[in-house]
Short mmCIF file of C-alpha atoms and ligand atoms in Angstrom, two decimals:
data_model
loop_
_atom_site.label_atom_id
_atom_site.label_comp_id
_atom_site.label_asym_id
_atom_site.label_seq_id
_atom_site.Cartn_x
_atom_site.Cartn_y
_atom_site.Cartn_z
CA UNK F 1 -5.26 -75.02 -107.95
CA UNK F 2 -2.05 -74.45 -110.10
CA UNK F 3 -2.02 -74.61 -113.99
CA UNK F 4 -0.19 -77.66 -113.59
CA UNK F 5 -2.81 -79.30 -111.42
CA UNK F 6 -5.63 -77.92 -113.10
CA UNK F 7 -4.42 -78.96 -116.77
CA UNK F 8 -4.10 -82.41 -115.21
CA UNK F 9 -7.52 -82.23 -113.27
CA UNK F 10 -9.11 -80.98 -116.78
CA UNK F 11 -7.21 -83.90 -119.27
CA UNK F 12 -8.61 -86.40 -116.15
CA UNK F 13 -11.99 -84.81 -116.41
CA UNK F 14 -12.01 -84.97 -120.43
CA UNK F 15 -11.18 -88.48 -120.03
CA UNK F 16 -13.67 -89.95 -117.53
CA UNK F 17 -16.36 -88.16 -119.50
CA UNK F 18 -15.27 -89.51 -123.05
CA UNK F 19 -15.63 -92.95 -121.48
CA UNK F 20 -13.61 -93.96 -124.74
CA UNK F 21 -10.41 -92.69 -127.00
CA UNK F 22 -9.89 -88.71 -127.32
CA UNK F 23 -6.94 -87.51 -129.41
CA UNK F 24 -4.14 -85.33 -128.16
CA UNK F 25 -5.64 -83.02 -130.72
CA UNK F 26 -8.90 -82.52 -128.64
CA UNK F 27 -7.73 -82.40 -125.66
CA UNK F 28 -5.13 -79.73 -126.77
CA UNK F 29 -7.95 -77.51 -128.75
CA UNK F 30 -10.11 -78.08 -125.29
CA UNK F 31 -7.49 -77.05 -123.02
CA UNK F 32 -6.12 -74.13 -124.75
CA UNK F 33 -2.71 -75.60 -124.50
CA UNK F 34 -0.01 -77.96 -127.08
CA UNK F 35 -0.17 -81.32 -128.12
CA UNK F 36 2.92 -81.42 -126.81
CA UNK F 37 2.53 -79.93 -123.61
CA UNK F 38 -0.93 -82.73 -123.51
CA UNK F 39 1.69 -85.42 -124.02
CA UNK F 40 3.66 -84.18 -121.07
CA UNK F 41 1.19 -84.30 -118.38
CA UNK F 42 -0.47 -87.91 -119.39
CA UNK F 43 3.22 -88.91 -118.93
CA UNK F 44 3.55 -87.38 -115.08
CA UNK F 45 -0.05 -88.88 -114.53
CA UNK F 46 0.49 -92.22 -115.86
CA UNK F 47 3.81 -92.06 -113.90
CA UNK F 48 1.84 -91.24 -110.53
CA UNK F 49 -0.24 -94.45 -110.65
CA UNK F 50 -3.02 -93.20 -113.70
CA UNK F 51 -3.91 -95.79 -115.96
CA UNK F 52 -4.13 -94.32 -119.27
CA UNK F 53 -3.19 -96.10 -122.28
CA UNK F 54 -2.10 -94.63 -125.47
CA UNK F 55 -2.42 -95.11 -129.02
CA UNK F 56 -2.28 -93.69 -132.83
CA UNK F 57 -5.66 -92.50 -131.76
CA UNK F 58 -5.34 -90.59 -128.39
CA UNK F 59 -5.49 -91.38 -124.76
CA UNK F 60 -8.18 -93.84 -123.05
CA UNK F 61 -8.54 -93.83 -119.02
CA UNK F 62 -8.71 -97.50 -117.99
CA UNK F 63 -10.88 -97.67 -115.26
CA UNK F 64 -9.51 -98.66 -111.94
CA UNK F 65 -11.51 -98.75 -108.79
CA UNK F 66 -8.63 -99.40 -107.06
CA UNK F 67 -6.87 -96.84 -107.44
CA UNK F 68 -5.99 -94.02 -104.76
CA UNK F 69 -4.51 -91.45 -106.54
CA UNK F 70 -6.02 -88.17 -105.63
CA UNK F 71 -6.85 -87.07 -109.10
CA UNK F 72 -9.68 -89.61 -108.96
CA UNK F 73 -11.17 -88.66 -105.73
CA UNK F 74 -13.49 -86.49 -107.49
CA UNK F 75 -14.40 -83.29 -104.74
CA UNK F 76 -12.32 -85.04 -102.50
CA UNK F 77 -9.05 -84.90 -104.65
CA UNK F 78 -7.52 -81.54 -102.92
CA UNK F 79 -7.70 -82.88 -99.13
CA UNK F 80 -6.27 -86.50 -100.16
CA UNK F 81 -2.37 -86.70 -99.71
CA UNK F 82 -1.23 -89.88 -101.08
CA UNK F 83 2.22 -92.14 -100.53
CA UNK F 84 3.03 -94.87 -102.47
CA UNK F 85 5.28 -96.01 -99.18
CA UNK F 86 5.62 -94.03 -95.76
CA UNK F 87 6.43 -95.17 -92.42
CA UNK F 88 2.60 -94.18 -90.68
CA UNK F 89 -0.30 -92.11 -92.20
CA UNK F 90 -0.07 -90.93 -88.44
CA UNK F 91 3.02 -89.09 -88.44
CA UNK F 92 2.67 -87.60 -92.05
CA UNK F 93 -0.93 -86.34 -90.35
CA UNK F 94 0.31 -84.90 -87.23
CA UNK F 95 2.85 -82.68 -89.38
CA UNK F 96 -0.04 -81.75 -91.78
CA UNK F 97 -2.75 -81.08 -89.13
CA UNK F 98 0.23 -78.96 -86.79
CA UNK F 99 0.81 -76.84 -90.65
CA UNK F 100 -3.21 -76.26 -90.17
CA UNK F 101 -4.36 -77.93 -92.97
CA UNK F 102 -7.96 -77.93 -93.51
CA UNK F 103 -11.15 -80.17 -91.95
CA UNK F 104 -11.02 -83.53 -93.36
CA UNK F 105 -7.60 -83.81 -94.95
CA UNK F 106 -6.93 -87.36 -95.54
CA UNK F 107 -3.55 -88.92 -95.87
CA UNK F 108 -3.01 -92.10 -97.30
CA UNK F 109 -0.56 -95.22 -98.14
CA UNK F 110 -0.32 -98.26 -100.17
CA UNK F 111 2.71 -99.45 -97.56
CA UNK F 112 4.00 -98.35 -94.67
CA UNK F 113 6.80 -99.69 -93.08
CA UNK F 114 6.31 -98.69 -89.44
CA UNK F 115 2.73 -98.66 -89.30
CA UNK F 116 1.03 -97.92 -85.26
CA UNK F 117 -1.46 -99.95 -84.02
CA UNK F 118 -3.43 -99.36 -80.32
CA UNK F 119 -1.07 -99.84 -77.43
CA UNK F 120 2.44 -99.34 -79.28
CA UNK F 121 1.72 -102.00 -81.27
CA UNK F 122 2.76 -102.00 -84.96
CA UNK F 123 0.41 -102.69 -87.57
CA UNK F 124 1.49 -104.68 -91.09
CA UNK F 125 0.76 -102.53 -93.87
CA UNK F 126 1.09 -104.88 -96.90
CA UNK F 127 -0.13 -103.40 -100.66
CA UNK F 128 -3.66 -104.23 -100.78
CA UNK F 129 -5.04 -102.94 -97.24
CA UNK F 130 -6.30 -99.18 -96.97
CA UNK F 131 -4.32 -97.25 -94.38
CA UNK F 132 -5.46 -93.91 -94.08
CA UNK F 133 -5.26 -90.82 -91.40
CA UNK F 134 -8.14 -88.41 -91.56
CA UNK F 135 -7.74 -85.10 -90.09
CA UNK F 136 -10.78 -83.44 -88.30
CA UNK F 137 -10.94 -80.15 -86.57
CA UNK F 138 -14.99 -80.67 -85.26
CA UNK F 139 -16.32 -77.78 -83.31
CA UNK F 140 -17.37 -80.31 -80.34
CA UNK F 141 -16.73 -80.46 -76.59
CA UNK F 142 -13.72 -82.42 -75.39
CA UNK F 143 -16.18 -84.57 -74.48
CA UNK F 144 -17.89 -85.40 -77.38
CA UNK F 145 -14.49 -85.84 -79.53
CA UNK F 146 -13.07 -88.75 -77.08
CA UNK F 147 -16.35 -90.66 -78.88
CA UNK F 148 -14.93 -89.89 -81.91
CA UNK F 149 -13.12 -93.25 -82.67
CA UNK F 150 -16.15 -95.16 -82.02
CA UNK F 151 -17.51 -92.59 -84.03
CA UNK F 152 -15.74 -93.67 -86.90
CA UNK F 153 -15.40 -97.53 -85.83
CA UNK F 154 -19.73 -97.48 -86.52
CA UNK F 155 -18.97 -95.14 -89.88
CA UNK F 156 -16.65 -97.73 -91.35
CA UNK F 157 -18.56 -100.59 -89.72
CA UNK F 158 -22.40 -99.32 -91.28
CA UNK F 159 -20.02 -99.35 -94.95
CA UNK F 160 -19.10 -102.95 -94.65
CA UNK F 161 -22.28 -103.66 -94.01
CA UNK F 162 -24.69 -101.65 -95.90
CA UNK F 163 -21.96 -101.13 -99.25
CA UNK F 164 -20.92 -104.84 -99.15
CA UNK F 165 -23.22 -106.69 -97.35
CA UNK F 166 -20.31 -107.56 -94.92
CA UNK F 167 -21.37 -109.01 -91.31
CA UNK F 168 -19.81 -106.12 -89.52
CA UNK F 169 -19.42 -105.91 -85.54
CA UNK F 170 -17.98 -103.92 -83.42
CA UNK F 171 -15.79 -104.45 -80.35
CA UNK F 172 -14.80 -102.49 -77.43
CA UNK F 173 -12.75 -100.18 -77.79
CA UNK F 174 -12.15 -99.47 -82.02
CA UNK F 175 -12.21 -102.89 -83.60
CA UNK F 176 -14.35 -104.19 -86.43
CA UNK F 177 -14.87 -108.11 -86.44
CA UNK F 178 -16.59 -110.31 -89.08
CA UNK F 179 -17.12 -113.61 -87.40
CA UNK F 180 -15.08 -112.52 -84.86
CA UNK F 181 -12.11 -111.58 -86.89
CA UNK F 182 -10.47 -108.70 -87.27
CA UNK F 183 -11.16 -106.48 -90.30
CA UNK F 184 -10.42 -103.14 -89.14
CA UNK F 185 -8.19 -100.98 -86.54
CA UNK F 186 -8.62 -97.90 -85.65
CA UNK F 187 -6.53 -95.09 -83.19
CA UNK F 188 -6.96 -91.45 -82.66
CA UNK F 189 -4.81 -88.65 -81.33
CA UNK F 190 -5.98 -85.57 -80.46
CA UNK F 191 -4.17 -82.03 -79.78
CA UNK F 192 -5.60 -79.33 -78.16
CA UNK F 193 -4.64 -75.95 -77.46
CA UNK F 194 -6.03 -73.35 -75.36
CA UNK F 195 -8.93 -75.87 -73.52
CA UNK F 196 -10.26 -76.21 -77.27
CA UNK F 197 -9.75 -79.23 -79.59
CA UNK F 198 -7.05 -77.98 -82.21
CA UNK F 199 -7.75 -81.41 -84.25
CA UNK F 200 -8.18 -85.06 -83.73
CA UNK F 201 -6.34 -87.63 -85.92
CA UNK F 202 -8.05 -90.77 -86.77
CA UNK F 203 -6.12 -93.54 -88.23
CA UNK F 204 -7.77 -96.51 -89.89
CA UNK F 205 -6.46 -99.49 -91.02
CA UNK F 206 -8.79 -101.74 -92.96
CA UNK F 207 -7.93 -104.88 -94.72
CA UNK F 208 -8.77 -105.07 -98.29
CA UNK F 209 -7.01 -106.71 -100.74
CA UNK F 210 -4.43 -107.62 -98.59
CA UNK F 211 -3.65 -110.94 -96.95
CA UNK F 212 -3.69 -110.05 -93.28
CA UNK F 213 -4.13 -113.52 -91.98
CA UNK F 214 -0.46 -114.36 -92.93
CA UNK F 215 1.12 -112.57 -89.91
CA UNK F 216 -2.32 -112.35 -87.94
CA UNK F 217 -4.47 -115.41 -88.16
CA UNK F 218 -7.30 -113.79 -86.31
CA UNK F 219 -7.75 -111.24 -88.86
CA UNK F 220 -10.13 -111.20 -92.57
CA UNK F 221 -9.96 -109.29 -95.65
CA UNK F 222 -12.88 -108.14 -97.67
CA UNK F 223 -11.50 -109.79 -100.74
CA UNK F 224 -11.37 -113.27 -98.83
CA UNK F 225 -15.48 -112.80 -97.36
CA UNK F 226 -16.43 -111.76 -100.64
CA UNK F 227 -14.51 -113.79 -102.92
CA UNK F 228 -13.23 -111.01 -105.16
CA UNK F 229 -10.71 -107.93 -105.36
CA UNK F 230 -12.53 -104.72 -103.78
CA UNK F 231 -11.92 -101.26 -105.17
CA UNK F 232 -10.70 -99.08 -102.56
CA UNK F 233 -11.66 -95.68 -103.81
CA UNK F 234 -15.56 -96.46 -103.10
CA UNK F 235 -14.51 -98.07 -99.59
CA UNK F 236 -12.66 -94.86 -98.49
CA UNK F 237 -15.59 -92.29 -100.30
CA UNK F 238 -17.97 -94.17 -98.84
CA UNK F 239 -16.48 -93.79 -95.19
CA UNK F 240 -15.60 -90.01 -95.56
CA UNK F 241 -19.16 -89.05 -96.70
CA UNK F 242 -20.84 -90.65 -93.71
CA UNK F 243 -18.29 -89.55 -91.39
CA UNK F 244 -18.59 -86.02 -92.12
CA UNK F 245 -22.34 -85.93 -92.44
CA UNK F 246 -21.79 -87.50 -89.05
CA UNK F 247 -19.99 -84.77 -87.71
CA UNK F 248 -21.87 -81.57 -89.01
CA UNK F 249 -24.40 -82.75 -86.42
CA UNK F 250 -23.07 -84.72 -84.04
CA UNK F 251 -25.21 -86.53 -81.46
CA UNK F 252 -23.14 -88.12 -78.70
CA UNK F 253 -26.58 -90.02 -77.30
CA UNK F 254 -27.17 -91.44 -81.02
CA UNK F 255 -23.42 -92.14 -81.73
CA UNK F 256 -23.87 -94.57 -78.25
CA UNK F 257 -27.36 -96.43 -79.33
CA UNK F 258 -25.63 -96.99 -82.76
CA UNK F 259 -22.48 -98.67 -81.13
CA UNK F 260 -24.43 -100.53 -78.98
CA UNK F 261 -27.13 -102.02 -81.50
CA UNK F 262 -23.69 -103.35 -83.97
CA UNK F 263 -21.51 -104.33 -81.17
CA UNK F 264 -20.19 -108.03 -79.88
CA UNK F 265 -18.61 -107.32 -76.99
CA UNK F 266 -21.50 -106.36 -74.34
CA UNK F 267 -23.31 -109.89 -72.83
CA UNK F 268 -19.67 -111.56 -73.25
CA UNK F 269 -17.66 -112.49 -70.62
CA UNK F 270 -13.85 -110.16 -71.46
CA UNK F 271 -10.74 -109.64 -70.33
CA UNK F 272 -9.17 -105.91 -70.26
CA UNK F 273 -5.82 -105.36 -70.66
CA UNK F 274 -4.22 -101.95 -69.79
CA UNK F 275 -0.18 -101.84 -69.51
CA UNK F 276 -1.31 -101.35 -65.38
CA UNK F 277 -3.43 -103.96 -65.24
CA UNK F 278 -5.93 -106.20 -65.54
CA UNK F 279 -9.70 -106.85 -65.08
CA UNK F 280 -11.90 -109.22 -65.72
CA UNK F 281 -16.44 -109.93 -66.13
CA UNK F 282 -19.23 -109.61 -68.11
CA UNK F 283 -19.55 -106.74 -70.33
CA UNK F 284 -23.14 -105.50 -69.61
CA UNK F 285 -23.06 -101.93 -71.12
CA UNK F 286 -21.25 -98.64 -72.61
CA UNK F 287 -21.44 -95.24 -70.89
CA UNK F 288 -22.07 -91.91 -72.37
CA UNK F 289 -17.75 -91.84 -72.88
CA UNK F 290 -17.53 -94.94 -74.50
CA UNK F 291 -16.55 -96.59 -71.52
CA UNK F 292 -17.24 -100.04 -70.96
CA UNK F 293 -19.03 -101.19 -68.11
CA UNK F 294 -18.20 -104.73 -66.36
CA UNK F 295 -20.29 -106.87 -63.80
CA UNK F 296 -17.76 -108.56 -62.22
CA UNK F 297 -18.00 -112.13 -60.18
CA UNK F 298 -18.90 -109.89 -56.74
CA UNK F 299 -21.59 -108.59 -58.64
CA UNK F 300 -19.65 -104.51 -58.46
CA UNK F 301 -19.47 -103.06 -61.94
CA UNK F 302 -16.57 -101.27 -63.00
CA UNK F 303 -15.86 -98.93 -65.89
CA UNK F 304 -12.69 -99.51 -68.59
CA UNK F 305 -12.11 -96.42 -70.10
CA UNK F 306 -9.03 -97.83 -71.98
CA UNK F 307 -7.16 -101.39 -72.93
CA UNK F 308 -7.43 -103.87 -74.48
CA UNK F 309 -10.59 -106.34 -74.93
CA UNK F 310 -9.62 -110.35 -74.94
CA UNK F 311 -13.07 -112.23 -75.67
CA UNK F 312 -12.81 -115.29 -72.75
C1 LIG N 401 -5.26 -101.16 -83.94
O1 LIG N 401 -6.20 -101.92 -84.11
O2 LIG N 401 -4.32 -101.46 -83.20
C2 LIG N 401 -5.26 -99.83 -84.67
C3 LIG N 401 -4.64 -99.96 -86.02
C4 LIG N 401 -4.63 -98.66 -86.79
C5 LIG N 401 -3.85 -98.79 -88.09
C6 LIG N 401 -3.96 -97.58 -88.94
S1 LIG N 401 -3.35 -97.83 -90.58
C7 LIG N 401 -3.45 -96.14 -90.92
C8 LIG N 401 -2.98 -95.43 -89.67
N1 LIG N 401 -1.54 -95.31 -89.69
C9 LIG N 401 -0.96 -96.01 -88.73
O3 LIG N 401 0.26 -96.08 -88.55
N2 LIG N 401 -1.89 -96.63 -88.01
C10 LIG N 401 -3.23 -96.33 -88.45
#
């Protein structure tokens, strides 16, 4: 960490712990460094999105759940890389992950104004949502990380549920429904290099504060199901713990029996749509790749590794 970061990191520290009003004279006798100099960086953190107010009497962190800024991501605060506005966490990812930045680097956005969903699809990314790309580098088979987006999909979806009480369900292939509406996306990208997975991008798009249901009707935010704003610090701490406990032992059979015991899309009757074409029955199970298996009218099964799921 640089003096620059670190002074910041320790002021932030100082602050939480106080819980109340420390003077610039503390802090400076604490740090070692001028009031001055104190002054300085509580004006480059309140100017990155820290709410700190100030005074005759010192400094005083207003708490704010909401906020992403990676100074309050605790042990996480070094692998978060935040944007107040990009175009998609995915490219800003793929240059990070390609620079070989380390396990579990998350990149993040309050906007983005070209946001990807599934199938070339674009994704609104209004304030208020959480749109983030987490960059894993799990030493798995090529196998194993194709599961990792439904992986993830039963990370986030075990949050809503367990965190918030949230009905959470998942469909084939990466959604998250509440009542059959959409909360959550989800889309992955993997590179490898030499036969060996170099890292996988997972991009996650969950709606939070933000009013989805304007340009999507079919969609739901936490704040609507619960009746009140939602912090999204705990939200996206809550996800990366499980997912990384997740992968330090992963278990491709488990992974499977979890998806299948929170999803809503096998006894339906669904529609899958690939850009080649399209097929039609009864969902009846998922494979050991995540594929989806359909009993069709005939009574022959068939297996959609990819596309789109309509419920009919
Ligand atoms: C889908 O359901 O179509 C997947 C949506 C994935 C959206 C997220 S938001 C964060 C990340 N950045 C993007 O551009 N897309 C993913």
């Amino acid at each position: 960490m640089g003096n620059e970061t670190n002074s910041k990191t320790r002021i932030f520290e100082l602050l939480s712990e106080s819980g109340s009003v420390l003077s610039g004279e503390k802090i400076s006798r604490e740090l070692g460094i001028s009031r001055v100099s104190v002054w300085k960086h509580i004006q480059k953190m309140i100017k990155a999105g820290i709410e700190i107010s100030s005074s005759a009497k010192g400094y005083q962190l207003q708490p704010d759940p909401d906020s992403l800024q990676p100074l309050q991501f605790g042990g996480w605060q070094e692998l978060i890389h935040h944007f107040s506005e990009t175009g998609s966490t995915m490219n800003e990812a793929a240059i990070l992950a390609r620079q070989g930045c380390p396990d579990f680097t998350v990149v993040l956005a309050e906007r983005q104004n070209q946001g990807r969903g599934r199938l070339q699809r674009l994704w609104t990314s209004a304030d208020g949502g959480l749109y983030f790309t987490v960059v894993v580098r799990p030493e798995i088979t090529l196998n194993a990380a194709g599961l990792l987006n439904l992986a993830a999909a039963v990370d986030m979806a075990e949050v809503l549920k367990t965190g918030y009480r949230i009905a959470a369900r998942l469909k084939w292939p990466n959604d998250i429904l509440v009542e059959d509406k959409k909360i959550c996306g989800l889309l992955s990208q993997m590179e490898i290099e030499g036969g060996q997975i170099a890292h996988v991008n997972i991009g996650i798009g969950l709606n939070v504060n933000n009013q989805p249901e304007i340009d999507e009707p079919g969609s739901v935010s936490m704040q609507r199901l619960l009746g009140r704003h939602v912090g999204r610090r705990d939200v996206l701490i809550s996800f990366l713990e499980r997912f990384r406990h997740r992968l330090n032992d992963f278990d491709e059979a488990v992974l499977i029996d979890q998806w299948k015991a929170n999803n809503s899309t096998i006894g339906r009757r669904v529609q899958i749509a690939t850009v080649k074409e399209s097929i039609e029955g009864t969902a009846v199970d998922l494979d050991q790749h995540g594929g989806l298996i359909l009993e069709q009218t005939d009574g022959s099964r068939v297996t959609a590794v990819h596309g789109d799921c309509f419920y009919n």
